[in-house]
């Protein structure tokens, strides 16, 4: 069956780094746009990054530009999110999501994505 499994979250001090992974199975990941969303307590789920399927064009939310890097390895059916210089406001549950198609642009809503992982918790605290 279709699965997206995130890992790599944890407790990190401000300024620290994490690399989140999202492993896909049950579908051909290379044909899907993959996005990372996050949801903090009491807040809506928001897209923070996305990578296109064929062109590899990436998107970043303004507040994470320069600190987050998304990449994909279609052979390994894995998408990564490198997070550097973590800030307290980055603390959230991070989800990966998949959408059949080519491009990230214009698809920022949770409703645009067909498959979801269970999430991985990122906590930022000193």
mmCIF file of N, CA and C in Angstrom, residues 4-124:
data_model
loop_
_atom_site.group_PDB
_atom_site.id
_atom_site.type_symbol
_atom_site.label_atom_id
_atom_site.label_comp_id
_atom_site.label_asym_id
_atom_site.label_seq_id
_atom_site.Cartn_x
_atom_site.Cartn_y
_atom_site.Cartn_z
ATOM 1 N N UNK A 4 4.209 6.915 3.153
ATOM 2 C CA UNK A 4 5.268 7.901 3.292
ATOM 3 C C UNK A 4 5.680 7.848 4.755
ATOM 4 N N UNK A 5 6.955 7.624 4.995
ATOM 5 C CA UNK A 5 7.429 7.475 6.362
ATOM 6 C C UNK A 5 8.537 8.493 6.620
ATOM 7 N N UNK A 6 8.250 9.412 7.541
ATOM 8 C CA UNK A 6 9.237 10.430 7.900
ATOM 9 C C UNK A 6 10.090 9.950 9.070
ATOM 10 N N UNK A 7 11.285 10.480 9.123
ATOM 11 C CA UNK A 7 12.169 10.218 10.262
ATOM 12 C C UNK A 7 13.164 11.370 10.351
ATOM 13 N N UNK A 8 13.908 11.385 11.454
ATOM 14 C CA UNK A 8 14.966 12.374 11.606
ATOM 15 C C UNK A 8 14.653 13.529 12.539
ATOM 16 N N UNK A 9 13.441 13.591 13.030
ATOM 17 C CA UNK A 9 13.113 14.649 13.965
ATOM 18 C C UNK A 9 13.774 14.411 15.310
ATOM 19 N N UNK A 10 13.652 15.416 16.174
ATOM 20 C CA UNK A 10 14.224 15.275 17.505
ATOM 21 C C UNK A 10 14.292 16.609 18.218
ATOM 22 N N UNK A 11 14.999 16.587 19.344
ATOM 23 C CA UNK A 11 15.200 17.781 20.158
ATOM 24 C C UNK A 11 16.551 18.386 19.804
ATOM 25 N N UNK A 12 16.538 19.650 19.420
ATOM 26 C CA UNK A 12 17.752 20.319 18.993
ATOM 27 C C UNK A 12 17.804 21.704 19.638
ATOM 28 N N UNK A 13 18.992 22.139 19.958
ATOM 29 C CA UNK A 13 19.164 23.484 20.490
ATOM 30 C C UNK A 13 19.050 24.517 19.366
ATOM 31 N N UNK A 14 18.652 25.730 19.697
ATOM 32 C CA UNK A 14 18.648 26.787 18.675
ATOM 33 C C UNK A 14 20.009 26.887 17.997
ATOM 34 N N UNK A 15 19.973 27.032 16.689
ATOM 35 C CA UNK A 15 21.203 27.077 15.916
ATOM 36 C C UNK A 15 21.670 25.725 15.419
ATOM 37 N N UNK A 16 21.037 24.677 15.895
ATOM 38 C CA UNK A 16 21.430 23.335 15.496
ATOM 39 C C UNK A 16 20.852 22.923 14.154
ATOM 40 N N UNK A 17 21.126 21.685 13.777
ATOM 41 C CA UNK A 17 20.705 21.168 12.477
ATOM 42 C C UNK A 17 20.051 19.802 12.617
ATOM 43 N N UNK A 18 19.212 19.506 11.644
ATOM 44 C CA UNK A 18 18.589 18.196 11.524
ATOM 45 C C UNK A 18 18.457 17.872 10.047
ATOM 46 N N UNK A 19 18.431 16.589 9.732
ATOM 47 C CA UNK A 19 18.073 16.166 8.388
ATOM 48 C C UNK A 19 16.886 15.223 8.487
ATOM 49 N N UNK A 20 15.782 15.666 7.934
ATOM 50 C CA UNK A 20 14.575 14.847 7.898
ATOM 51 C C UNK A 20 14.573 14.015 6.624
ATOM 52 N N UNK A 21 14.055 12.808 6.732
ATOM 53 C CA UNK A 21 13.930 11.917 5.580
ATOM 54 C C UNK A 21 12.480 11.499 5.411
ATOM 55 N N UNK A 22 12.113 11.281 4.181
ATOM 56 C CA UNK A 22 10.768 10.806 3.859
ATOM 57 C C UNK A 22 10.927 9.683 2.840
ATOM 58 N N UNK A 23 10.596 8.470 3.241
ATOM 59 C CA UNK A 23 10.726 7.318 2.359
ATOM 60 C C UNK A 23 9.356 6.942 1.821
ATOM 61 N N UNK A 24 9.269 6.843 0.510
ATOM 62 C CA UNK A 24 8.006 6.527 -0.146
ATOM 63 C C UNK A 24 7.971 5.076 -0.592
ATOM 64 N N UNK A 25 6.804 4.482 -0.526
ATOM 65 C CA UNK A 25 6.613 3.127 -1.042
ATOM 66 C C UNK A 25 5.183 2.979 -1.532
ATOM 67 N N UNK A 26 4.987 2.023 -2.432
ATOM 68 C CA UNK A 26 3.648 1.762 -2.939
ATOM 69 C C UNK A 26 3.228 2.633 -4.102
ATOM 70 N N UNK A 27 4.092 3.527 -4.536
ATOM 71 C CA UNK A 27 3.812 4.336 -5.721
ATOM 72 C C UNK A 27 5.142 4.783 -6.324
ATOM 73 N N UNK A 28 5.095 5.276 -7.536
ATOM 74 C CA UNK A 28 6.305 5.687 -8.236
ATOM 75 C C UNK A 28 6.623 7.128 -7.883
ATOM 76 N N UNK A 29 7.482 7.302 -6.915
ATOM 77 C CA UNK A 29 7.745 8.627 -6.365
ATOM 78 C C UNK A 29 8.251 9.602 -7.416
ATOM 79 N N UNK A 30 8.955 9.089 -8.423
ATOM 80 C CA UNK A 30 9.533 9.977 -9.439
ATOM 81 C C UNK A 30 8.475 10.748 -10.223
ATOM 82 N N UNK A 31 7.238 10.306 -10.172
ATOM 83 C CA UNK A 31 6.149 10.972 -10.891
ATOM 84 C C UNK A 31 5.379 11.941 -10.011
ATOM 85 N N UNK A 32 5.875 12.153 -8.802
ATOM 86 C CA UNK A 32 5.150 12.964 -7.832
ATOM 87 C C UNK A 32 5.967 14.147 -7.351
ATOM 88 N N UNK A 33 5.275 15.244 -7.177
ATOM 89 C CA UNK A 33 5.813 16.380 -6.444
ATOM 90 C C UNK A 33 5.800 16.001 -4.966
ATOM 91 N N UNK A 34 6.873 16.319 -4.273
ATOM 92 C CA UNK A 34 6.948 16.027 -2.840
ATOM 93 C C UNK A 34 7.125 17.340 -2.079
ATOM 94 N N UNK A 35 6.330 17.496 -1.048
ATOM 95 C CA UNK A 35 6.399 18.711 -0.233
ATOM 96 C C UNK A 35 6.596 18.355 1.230
ATOM 97 N N UNK A 36 7.196 19.285 1.940
ATOM 98 C CA UNK A 36 7.264 19.205 3.398
ATOM 99 C C UNK A 36 6.336 20.284 3.958
ATOM 100 N N UNK A 37 5.467 19.854 4.842
ATOM 101 C CA UNK A 37 4.604 20.753 5.598
ATOM 102 C C UNK A 37 5.007 20.668 7.061
ATOM 103 N N UNK A 38 4.582 21.663 7.818
ATOM 104 C CA UNK A 38 4.762 21.585 9.262
ATOM 105 C C UNK A 38 3.533 22.156 9.951
ATOM 106 N N UNK A 39 3.317 21.669 11.157
ATOM 107 C CA UNK A 39 2.186 22.144 11.947
ATOM 108 C C UNK A 39 2.604 22.284 13.390
ATOM 109 N N UNK A 40 2.551 23.501 13.867
ATOM 110 C CA UNK A 40 2.831 23.793 15.272
ATOM 111 C C UNK A 40 1.512 23.772 16.042
ATOM 112 N N UNK A 41 1.570 23.563 17.353
ATOM 113 C CA UNK A 41 0.337 23.528 18.148
ATOM 114 C C UNK A 41 -0.492 24.792 17.973
ATOM 115 N N UNK A 42 -1.773 24.618 17.683
ATOM 116 C CA UNK A 42 -2.678 25.745 17.531
ATOM 117 C C UNK A 42 -2.579 26.485 16.221
ATOM 118 N N UNK A 43 -1.753 25.985 15.319
ATOM 119 C CA UNK A 43 -1.571 26.654 14.036
ATOM 120 C C UNK A 43 -1.964 25.741 12.883
ATOM 121 N N UNK A 44 -2.213 26.356 11.740
ATOM 122 C CA UNK A 44 -2.551 25.579 10.564
ATOM 123 C C UNK A 44 -1.307 24.908 9.995
ATOM 124 N N UNK A 45 -1.532 23.813 9.300
ATOM 125 C CA UNK A 45 -0.438 23.149 8.620
ATOM 126 C C UNK A 45 -0.006 24.017 7.445
ATOM 127 N N UNK A 46 1.294 24.238 7.317
ATOM 128 C CA UNK A 46 1.807 25.105 6.277
ATOM 129 C C UNK A 46 2.907 24.403 5.486
ATOM 130 N N UNK A 47 2.933 24.710 4.208
ATOM 131 C CA UNK A 47 3.988 24.156 3.360
ATOM 132 C C UNK A 47 5.255 24.977 3.555
ATOM 133 N N UNK A 48 6.357 24.290 3.803
ATOM 134 C CA UNK A 48 7.625 24.998 3.991
ATOM 135 C C UNK A 48 8.575 24.775 2.825
ATOM 136 N N UNK A 49 8.410 23.669 2.110
ATOM 137 C CA UNK A 49 9.292 23.401 0.988
ATOM 138 C C UNK A 49 8.651 22.381 0.071
ATOM 139 N N UNK A 50 9.114 22.385 -1.177
ATOM 140 C CA UNK A 50 8.547 21.486 -2.173
ATOM 141 C C UNK A 50 9.582 21.266 -3.264
ATOM 142 N N UNK A 51 9.528 20.087 -3.891
ATOM 143 C CA UNK A 51 10.432 19.816 -4.999
ATOM 144 C C UNK A 51 9.643 19.168 -6.125
ATOM 145 N N UNK A 52 9.825 19.678 -7.329
ATOM 146 C CA UNK A 52 9.112 19.164 -8.482
ATOM 147 C C UNK A 52 9.593 17.780 -8.872
ATOM 148 N N UNK A 53 8.793 17.113 -9.711
ATOM 149 C CA UNK A 53 9.118 15.742 -10.060
ATOM 150 C C UNK A 53 10.117 15.662 -11.203
ATOM 151 N N UNK A 54 9.864 16.349 -12.300
ATOM 152 C CA UNK A 54 10.751 16.206 -13.444
ATOM 153 C C UNK A 54 11.815 17.290 -13.509
ATOM 154 N N UNK A 55 11.464 18.511 -13.081
ATOM 155 C CA UNK A 55 12.421 19.608 -13.247
ATOM 156 C C UNK A 55 13.261 19.849 -11.994
ATOM 157 N N UNK A 56 12.834 19.266 -10.887
ATOM 158 C CA UNK A 56 13.592 19.449 -9.651
ATOM 159 C C UNK A 56 13.558 20.854 -9.105
ATOM 160 N N UNK A 57 12.684 21.678 -9.680
ATOM 161 C CA UNK A 57 12.591 23.053 -9.184
ATOM 162 C C UNK A 57 12.036 23.017 -7.767
ATOM 163 N N UNK A 58 12.635 23.854 -6.916
ATOM 164 C CA UNK A 58 12.271 23.824 -5.506
ATOM 165 C C UNK A 58 11.585 25.115 -5.089
ATOM 166 N N UNK A 59 10.847 24.986 -4.016
ATOM 167 C CA UNK A 59 10.154 26.114 -3.395
ATOM 168 C C UNK A 59 10.474 26.110 -1.914
ATOM 169 N N UNK A 60 10.635 27.331 -1.369
ATOM 170 C CA UNK A 60 10.804 27.478 0.076
ATOM 171 C C UNK A 60 9.936 28.626 0.569
ATOM 172 N N UNK A 61 9.328 28.407 1.708
ATOM 173 C CA UNK A 61 8.637 29.497 2.400
ATOM 174 C C UNK A 61 9.695 30.543 2.755
ATOM 175 N N UNK A 62 9.311 31.803 2.698
ATOM 176 C CA UNK A 62 10.289 32.877 2.909
ATOM 177 C C UNK A 62 11.055 32.734 4.217
ATOM 178 N N UNK A 63 10.380 32.337 5.269
ATOM 179 C CA UNK A 63 11.015 32.313 6.588
ATOM 180 C C UNK A 63 12.067 31.211 6.727
ATOM 181 N N UNK A 64 12.127 30.287 5.762
ATOM 182 C CA UNK A 64 13.108 29.208 5.874
ATOM 183 C C UNK A 64 14.178 29.286 4.787
ATOM 184 N N UNK A 65 14.035 30.227 3.877
ATOM 185 C CA UNK A 65 15.020 30.350 2.788
ATOM 186 C C UNK A 65 16.410 30.574 3.367
ATOM 187 N N UNK A 66 17.370 29.872 2.795
ATOM 188 C CA UNK A 66 18.745 29.971 3.258
ATOM 189 C C UNK A 66 19.074 29.033 4.401
ATOM 190 N N UNK A 67 18.062 28.442 5.020
ATOM 191 C CA UNK A 67 18.297 27.525 6.144
ATOM 192 C C UNK A 67 17.839 26.106 5.830
ATOM 193 N N UNK A 68 16.818 25.960 5.006
ATOM 194 C CA UNK A 68 16.275 24.661 4.649
ATOM 195 C C UNK A 68 16.725 24.303 3.226
ATOM 196 N N UNK A 69 17.034 23.041 3.023
ATOM 197 C CA UNK A 69 17.367 22.549 1.697
ATOM 198 C C UNK A 69 16.634 21.244 1.447
ATOM 199 N N UNK A 70 15.853 21.212 0.384
ATOM 200 C CA UNK A 70 15.128 19.995 0.026
ATOM 201 C C UNK A 70 15.857 19.305 -1.123
ATOM 202 N N UNK A 71 15.846 17.986 -1.098
ATOM 203 C CA UNK A 71 16.452 17.220 -2.182
ATOM 204 C C UNK A 71 15.716 15.898 -2.299
ATOM 205 N N UNK A 72 15.897 15.252 -3.455
ATOM 206 C CA UNK A 72 15.218 13.976 -3.653
ATOM 207 C C UNK A 72 16.158 12.992 -4.315
ATOM 208 N N UNK A 73 15.970 11.734 -3.979
ATOM 209 C CA UNK A 73 16.688 10.628 -4.584
ATOM 210 C C UNK A 73 15.629 9.631 -5.040
ATOM 211 N N UNK A 74 15.271 9.728 -6.301
ATOM 212 C CA UNK A 74 14.180 8.878 -6.796
ATOM 213 C C UNK A 74 14.562 7.407 -6.842
ATOM 214 N N UNK A 75 15.827 7.114 -6.956
ATOM 215 C CA UNK A 75 16.254 5.703 -6.937
ATOM 216 C C UNK A 75 15.962 5.099 -5.565
ATOM 217 N N UNK A 76 16.212 5.884 -4.548
ATOM 218 C CA UNK A 76 15.976 5.429 -3.184
ATOM 219 C C UNK A 76 14.568 5.762 -2.692
ATOM 220 N N UNK A 77 13.781 6.401 -3.550
ATOM 221 C CA UNK A 77 12.413 6.818 -3.176
ATOM 222 C C UNK A 77 12.410 7.609 -1.878
ATOM 223 N N UNK A 78 13.333 8.530 -1.778
ATOM 224 C CA UNK A 78 13.501 9.288 -0.547
ATOM 225 C C UNK A 78 13.645 10.778 -0.855
ATOM 226 N N UNK A 79 13.000 11.569 -0.033
ATOM 227 C CA UNK A 79 13.158 13.015 -0.081
ATOM 228 C C UNK A 79 13.731 13.458 1.255
ATOM 229 N N UNK A 80 14.633 14.418 1.194
ATOM 230 C CA UNK A 80 15.295 14.912 2.391
ATOM 231 C C UNK A 80 14.965 16.389 2.608
ATOM 232 N N UNK A 81 15.001 16.767 3.874
ATOM 233 C CA UNK A 81 14.917 18.181 4.212
ATOM 234 C C UNK A 81 16.025 18.466 5.214
ATOM 235 N N UNK A 82 17.053 19.149 4.748
ATOM 236 C CA UNK A 82 18.136 19.573 5.624
ATOM 237 C C UNK A 82 17.734 20.887 6.270
ATOM 238 N N UNK A 83 17.763 20.918 7.576
ATOM 239 C CA UNK A 83 17.369 22.110 8.317
ATOM 240 C C UNK A 83 18.561 22.593 9.122
ATOM 241 N N UNK A 84 19.016 23.779 8.832
ATOM 242 C CA UNK A 84 20.141 24.375 9.551
ATOM 243 C C UNK A 84 19.687 25.604 10.324
ATOM 244 N N UNK A 85 20.514 26.005 11.289
ATOM 245 C CA UNK A 85 20.232 27.205 12.073
ATOM 246 C C UNK A 85 18.796 27.196 12.593
ATOM 247 N N UNK A 86 18.438 26.112 13.246
ATOM 248 C CA UNK A 86 17.070 25.962 13.750
ATOM 249 C C UNK A 86 16.716 27.070 14.723
ATOM 250 N N UNK A 87 15.485 27.530 14.608
ATOM 251 C CA UNK A 87 14.961 28.583 15.469
ATOM 252 C C UNK A 87 13.771 28.029 16.251
ATOM 253 N N UNK A 88 13.465 28.618 17.387
ATOM 254 C CA UNK A 88 12.317 28.122 18.164
ATOM 255 C C UNK A 88 11.032 28.068 17.346
ATOM 256 N N UNK A 89 10.870 29.012 16.413
ATOM 257 C CA UNK A 89 9.648 29.030 15.607
ATOM 258 C C UNK A 89 9.598 27.910 14.568
ATOM 259 N N UNK A 90 10.675 27.150 14.422
ATOM 260 C CA UNK A 90 10.665 25.994 13.527
ATOM 261 C C UNK A 90 10.079 24.756 14.203
ATOM 262 N N UNK A 91 9.889 24.817 15.508
ATOM 263 C CA UNK A 91 9.374 23.660 16.226
ATOM 264 C C UNK A 91 7.967 23.318 15.741
ATOM 265 N N UNK A 92 7.772 22.069 15.369
ATOM 266 C CA UNK A 92 6.490 21.636 14.806
ATOM 267 C C UNK A 92 6.586 20.155 14.487
ATOM 268 N N UNK A 93 5.458 19.582 14.117
ATOM 269 C CA UNK A 93 5.472 18.266 13.502
ATOM 270 C C UNK A 93 5.641 18.485 12.001
ATOM 271 N N UNK A 94 6.612 17.811 11.431
ATOM 272 C CA UNK A 94 6.908 17.947 10.015
ATOM 273 C C UNK A 94 6.355 16.737 9.267
ATOM 274 N N UNK A 95 5.619 17.025 8.190
ATOM 275 C CA UNK A 95 4.996 15.986 7.376
ATOM 276 C C UNK A 95 5.517 16.081 5.943
ATOM 277 N N UNK A 96 5.709 14.933 5.318
ATOM 278 C CA UNK A 96 5.926 14.963 3.883
ATOM 279 C C UNK A 96 4.621 14.550 3.199
ATOM 280 N N UNK A 97 4.450 15.060 1.995
ATOM 281 C CA UNK A 97 3.230 14.827 1.252
ATOM 282 C C UNK A 97 3.551 14.700 -0.228
ATOM 283 N N UNK A 98 2.742 13.943 -0.938
ATOM 284 C CA UNK A 98 2.987 13.689 -2.359
ATOM 285 C C UNK A 98 1.790 14.076 -3.198
ATOM 286 N N UNK A 99 2.094 14.639 -4.350
ATOM 287 C CA UNK A 99 1.064 15.043 -5.297
ATOM 288 C C UNK A 99 1.485 14.609 -6.693
ATOM 289 N N UNK A 100 0.629 13.886 -7.396
ATOM 290 C CA UNK A 100 0.953 13.448 -8.746
ATOM 291 C C UNK A 100 1.058 14.674 -9.638
ATOM 292 N N UNK A 101 2.165 14.765 -10.340
ATOM 293 C CA UNK A 101 2.330 15.906 -11.241
ATOM 294 C C UNK A 101 3.768 16.349 -11.289
ATOM 295 N N UNK A 102 3.980 17.528 -11.877
ATOM 296 C CA UNK A 102 5.329 17.978 -12.180
ATOM 297 C C UNK A 102 5.822 19.120 -11.299
ATOM 298 N N UNK A 103 4.922 20.042 -11.002
ATOM 299 C CA UNK A 103 5.380 21.319 -10.462
ATOM 300 C C UNK A 103 4.836 21.612 -9.066
ATOM 301 N N UNK A 104 5.651 22.376 -8.313
ATOM 302 C CA UNK A 104 5.242 22.812 -6.992
ATOM 303 C C UNK A 104 4.371 24.061 -7.057
ATOM 304 N N UNK A 105 4.644 24.905 -8.040
ATOM 305 C CA UNK A 105 4.004 26.211 -8.091
ATOM 306 C C UNK A 105 2.491 26.101 -8.149
ATOM 307 N N UNK A 106 1.822 26.849 -7.268
ATOM 308 C CA UNK A 106 0.366 26.878 -7.252
ATOM 309 C C UNK A 106 -0.277 25.786 -6.434
ATOM 310 N N UNK A 107 0.512 24.960 -5.812
ATOM 311 C CA UNK A 107 -0.040 23.833 -5.047
ATOM 312 C C UNK A 107 0.479 23.880 -3.619
ATOM 313 N N UNK A 108 0.006 24.883 -2.895
ATOM 314 C CA UNK A 108 0.471 25.075 -1.529
ATOM 315 C C UNK A 108 -0.485 24.624 -0.458
ATOM 316 N N UNK A 109 -1.659 24.175 -0.854
ATOM 317 C CA UNK A 109 -2.660 23.775 0.126
ATOM 318 C C UNK A 109 -2.531 22.304 0.463
ATOM 319 N N UNK A 110 -2.947 21.968 1.678
ATOM 320 C CA UNK A 110 -2.940 20.555 2.067
ATOM 321 C C UNK A 110 -3.866 19.748 1.165
ATOM 322 N N UNK A 111 -4.896 20.404 0.621
ATOM 323 C CA UNK A 111 -5.864 19.692 -0.218
ATOM 324 C C UNK A 111 -5.278 19.284 -1.563
ATOM 325 N N UNK A 112 -4.161 19.879 -1.922
ATOM 326 C CA UNK A 112 -3.525 19.569 -3.204
ATOM 327 C C UNK A 112 -2.754 18.257 -3.180
ATOM 328 N N UNK A 113 -2.530 17.688 -2.018
ATOM 329 C CA UNK A 113 -1.648 16.532 -1.874
ATOM 330 C C UNK A 113 -2.427 15.279 -1.513
ATOM 331 N N UNK A 114 -2.094 14.209 -2.213
ATOM 332 C CA UNK A 114 -2.864 12.968 -2.104
ATOM 333 C C UNK A 114 -2.404 12.062 -0.974
ATOM 334 N N UNK A 115 -1.111 12.002 -0.786
ATOM 335 C CA UNK A 115 -0.560 11.068 0.192
ATOM 336 C C UNK A 115 0.205 11.824 1.268
ATOM 337 N N UNK A 116 0.098 11.309 2.484
ATOM 338 C CA UNK A 116 0.711 11.964 3.634
ATOM 339 C C UNK A 116 1.416 10.951 4.513
ATOM 340 N N UNK A 117 2.511 11.420 5.119
ATOM 341 C CA UNK A 117 3.152 10.620 6.146
ATOM 342 C C UNK A 117 2.544 10.908 7.506
ATOM 343 N N UNK A 118 3.076 10.241 8.513
ATOM 344 C CA UNK A 118 2.528 10.363 9.863
ATOM 345 C C UNK A 118 3.155 11.515 10.645
ATOM 346 N N UNK A 119 4.253 12.042 10.122
ATOM 347 C CA UNK A 119 4.887 13.183 10.756
ATOM 348 C C UNK A 119 6.045 12.810 11.657
ATOM 349 N N UNK A 120 6.950 13.767 11.812
ATOM 350 C CA UNK A 120 8.057 13.608 12.742
ATOM 351 C C UNK A 120 8.212 14.917 13.519
ATOM 352 N N UNK A 121 8.400 14.792 14.816
ATOM 353 C CA UNK A 121 8.407 15.967 15.696
ATOM 354 C C UNK A 121 9.788 16.628 15.705
ATOM 355 N N UNK A 122 9.782 17.929 15.524
ATOM 356 C CA UNK A 122 10.998 18.728 15.673
ATOM 357 C C UNK A 122 10.775 19.682 16.842
ATOM 358 N N UNK A 123 11.642 19.571 17.829
ATOM 359 C CA UNK A 123 11.568 20.427 19.010
ATOM 360 C C UNK A 123 12.847 21.241 19.096
ATOM 361 N N UNK A 124 12.694 22.531 19.288
ATOM 362 C CA UNK A 124 13.851 23.419 19.362
ATOM 363 C C UNK A 124 13.840 24.085 20.732
#
